[in-house]
């Protein structure tokens, strides 16, 4: 194994993916404000740059120059760590999400040296392909809850603590439905590797075989992101802003980045698992991947603009009494059908 | 790889020690999470990717969240005050017990000879191998575990619901 080459190519891939991702996060905020504006018959931000296109820059500058306030009773270390954990946990899943097929030939000749690029998925359009890709996503995804719960606790504020506890209960409940809804996909693909799952969807995307799984996945992902029908964690009329109440400046900005990165990650994961990932005719794979992902991001925003908020008991009842049994039924039916056909 | 192993081992040991020595239960819980990550890293080095992922999902992602939840709901803000005079007898007993356990462990680990496990079937990954042995060789223990979990769930529901009436 050519270690320097592996590190160099990996760092390059990470740099590209992170740059694109951070830009996407910034512009998803603008997209949300614009789309919500149109849904509510307003213009949305339209002062900075043409059509408001430079608004993310203005937002970031404003956040950076705001006073960075730490409440006196707060636990200093955990108060700083919480936004970092939230943002980090939202960015980590992109390590195994394939955004294209092979981007390089398996072997290149470089000044007479033959370099094998098949090691460590160097020629693949993914930062790192691993045989536990999906489990990795769920492992790092489950860490996001620490950001909220620690932020809520460290702020030393009742609203923050209640918001953190709410998010914690919500995420733990919906993680079950989320995890079980993708098992049908794993059974169809016969692998946990995200690259293999995309390759298994060459002829038909899995949404055709797993419509119920896709619906459950999207609802649970919306709850995991704490988005509007499920945004009880920052329910303004009850909890001020939930665990974010005491945060200001770039620390709050990190929470926001985490939230939007989480939405993009959920959309990218749904694209990978159900919509065939980067596969599609004519257009280059990256374009297909981005188009599918942003269609789902738009769906997230659309839902936020048009649905009212649940009550907390409704949220818990939906998670445990509807989504969980339905996802179990989905697994059972998928297993039975696979057995009948392949049997 | 060796260096990585020693770094992860050191992190696991130090964080494990800090779990015990912290006075605040929340800090103990947080150091325990660090410990789980270090152990997951060691599993990864041993090419047990599935176990590593499950370690993070189950322990760090679910069980510790529940622990934190309970600690926060009880709202233990201030650690209990130090007793002025430490109970000598209790400390002595603790040290002796810990010493003996340590000795037995060290003796056991150095003397033990591990027989080679079943070889992984060729062409099968980590997850597939575990699944295969779980559903063939260890089918009965696996099913018994699920029944045990079901009993625990029913018990929890009975305990929670009986108070409501």
PDB file of C-alpha atoms in Angstrom, chain A residues 73 75 78 130-132 135-136 138-140 142-143 145-146 149-150 152-157 161 164-166 168-169 172 175 190-192, chain B residues 24 26-27 30 33 37 44 49-50 52-54 56-57 59-66 68-69 71-73 75-77 125-128:
ATOM      1  CA  UNK A  73     -23.379  29.950  35.296  1.00  0.00           C
ATOM      2  CA  UNK A  75     -20.053  25.004  32.150  1.00  0.00           C
ATOM      3  CA  UNK A  78     -19.136  21.708  27.531  1.00  0.00           C
ATOM      4  CA  UNK A 130     -15.989   0.581   3.895  1.00  0.00           C
ATOM      5  CA  UNK A 131     -17.918  -2.638   4.357  1.00  0.00           C
ATOM      6  CA  UNK A 132     -19.792  -1.088   7.300  1.00  0.00           C
ATOM      7  CA  UNK A 135     -23.453   1.377  10.217  1.00  0.00           C
ATOM      8  CA  UNK A 136     -20.782   4.091  10.258  1.00  0.00           C
ATOM      9  CA  UNK A 138     -25.714   5.577  11.988  1.00  0.00           C
ATOM     10  CA  UNK A 139     -22.858   5.535  14.498  1.00  0.00           C
ATOM     11  CA  UNK A 140     -21.761   9.119  13.806  1.00  0.00           C
ATOM     12  CA  UNK A 142     -26.296   9.083  16.741  1.00  0.00           C
ATOM     13  CA  UNK A 143     -23.629  11.374  18.210  1.00  0.00           C
ATOM     14  CA  UNK A 145     -27.738  14.178  20.065  1.00  0.00           C
ATOM     15  CA  UNK A 146     -24.815  14.908  22.404  1.00  0.00           C
ATOM     16  CA  UNK A 149     -28.091  17.548  25.259  1.00  0.00           C
ATOM     17  CA  UNK A 150     -24.720  18.944  26.385  1.00  0.00           C
ATOM     18  CA  UNK A 152     -28.829  22.325  26.898  1.00  0.00           C
ATOM     19  CA  UNK A 153     -27.231  21.204  30.120  1.00  0.00           C
ATOM     20  CA  UNK A 154     -24.137  23.420  29.992  1.00  0.00           C
ATOM     21  CA  UNK A 155     -26.167  26.595  29.370  1.00  0.00           C
ATOM     22  CA  UNK A 156     -27.527  26.470  32.930  1.00  0.00           C
ATOM     23  CA  UNK A 157     -30.945  27.567  31.746  1.00  0.00           C
ATOM     24  CA  UNK A 161     -32.256  21.945  29.505  1.00  0.00           C
ATOM     25  CA  UNK A 164     -32.070  19.394  25.156  1.00  0.00           C
ATOM     26  CA  UNK A 165     -34.073  16.697  26.942  1.00  0.00           C
ATOM     27  CA  UNK A 166     -36.849  16.936  24.379  1.00  0.00           C
ATOM     28  CA  UNK A 168     -32.806  13.673  23.226  1.00  0.00           C
ATOM     29  CA  UNK A 169     -36.102  11.790  23.692  1.00  0.00           C
ATOM     30  CA  UNK A 172     -33.677   8.256  20.492  1.00  0.00           C
ATOM     31  CA  UNK A 175     -33.531   6.594  15.468  1.00  0.00           C
ATOM     32  CA  UNK A 190     -26.977  -7.631   0.422  1.00  0.00           C
ATOM     33  CA  UNK A 191     -24.333  -5.236   1.696  1.00  0.00           C
ATOM     34  CA  UNK A 192     -23.753  -2.461   4.207  1.00  0.00           C
TER      35      UNK A 192
ATOM     36  CA  UNK B  24     -19.618  14.779  39.149  1.00  0.00           C
ATOM     37  CA  UNK B  26     -22.148  13.833  34.349  1.00  0.00           C
ATOM     38  CA  UNK B  27     -18.387  14.135  33.873  1.00  0.00           C
ATOM     39  CA  UNK B  30     -18.743  11.876  29.440  1.00  0.00           C
ATOM     40  CA  UNK B  33     -18.100   7.930  26.205  1.00  0.00           C
ATOM     41  CA  UNK B  37     -14.611   5.454  21.458  1.00  0.00           C
ATOM     42  CA  UNK B  44     -11.176  -1.317  14.300  1.00  0.00           C
ATOM     43  CA  UNK B  49     -15.382  -3.256  11.954  1.00  0.00           C
ATOM     44  CA  UNK B  50     -18.856  -4.525  12.721  1.00  0.00           C
ATOM     45  CA  UNK B  52     -16.613  -1.288  16.407  1.00  0.00           C
ATOM     46  CA  UNK B  53     -19.664   0.242  14.723  1.00  0.00           C
ATOM     47  CA  UNK B  54     -22.057  -1.568  17.051  1.00  0.00           C
ATOM     48  CA  UNK B  56     -20.443   3.196  19.030  1.00  0.00           C
ATOM     49  CA  UNK B  57     -24.123   2.844  18.014  1.00  0.00           C
ATOM     50  CA  UNK B  59     -23.030   2.166  23.863  1.00  0.00           C
ATOM     51  CA  UNK B  60     -22.138   5.717  22.842  1.00  0.00           C
ATOM     52  CA  UNK B  61     -25.262   6.393  20.797  1.00  0.00           C
ATOM     53  CA  UNK B  62     -27.988   4.824  22.915  1.00  0.00           C
ATOM     54  CA  UNK B  63     -27.016   3.661  26.379  1.00  0.00           C
ATOM     55  CA  UNK B  64     -24.954   6.706  27.345  1.00  0.00           C
ATOM     56  CA  UNK B  65     -27.638   9.042  26.000  1.00  0.00           C
ATOM     57  CA  UNK B  66     -30.047   7.317  28.374  1.00  0.00           C
ATOM     58  CA  UNK B  68     -27.138  11.423  30.519  1.00  0.00           C
ATOM     59  CA  UNK B  69     -30.895  11.744  30.286  1.00  0.00           C
ATOM     60  CA  UNK B  71     -28.523  12.320  35.257  1.00  0.00           C
ATOM     61  CA  UNK B  72     -30.003  15.512  33.844  1.00  0.00           C
ATOM     62  CA  UNK B  73     -33.560  14.684  34.865  1.00  0.00           C
ATOM     63  CA  UNK B  75     -30.565  17.444  38.009  1.00  0.00           C
ATOM     64  CA  UNK B  76     -27.514  16.553  40.050  1.00  0.00           C
ATOM     65  CA  UNK B  77     -25.837  19.932  39.885  1.00  0.00           C
ATOM     66  CA  UNK B 125     -16.752  -9.796   5.225  1.00  0.00           C
ATOM     67  CA  UNK B 126     -16.891  -9.158   8.907  1.00  0.00           C
ATOM     68  CA  UNK B 127     -20.645  -8.567   9.096  1.00  0.00           C
ATOM     69  CA  UNK B 128     -21.491 -11.587   6.940  1.00  0.00           C
TER      70      UNK B 128
END
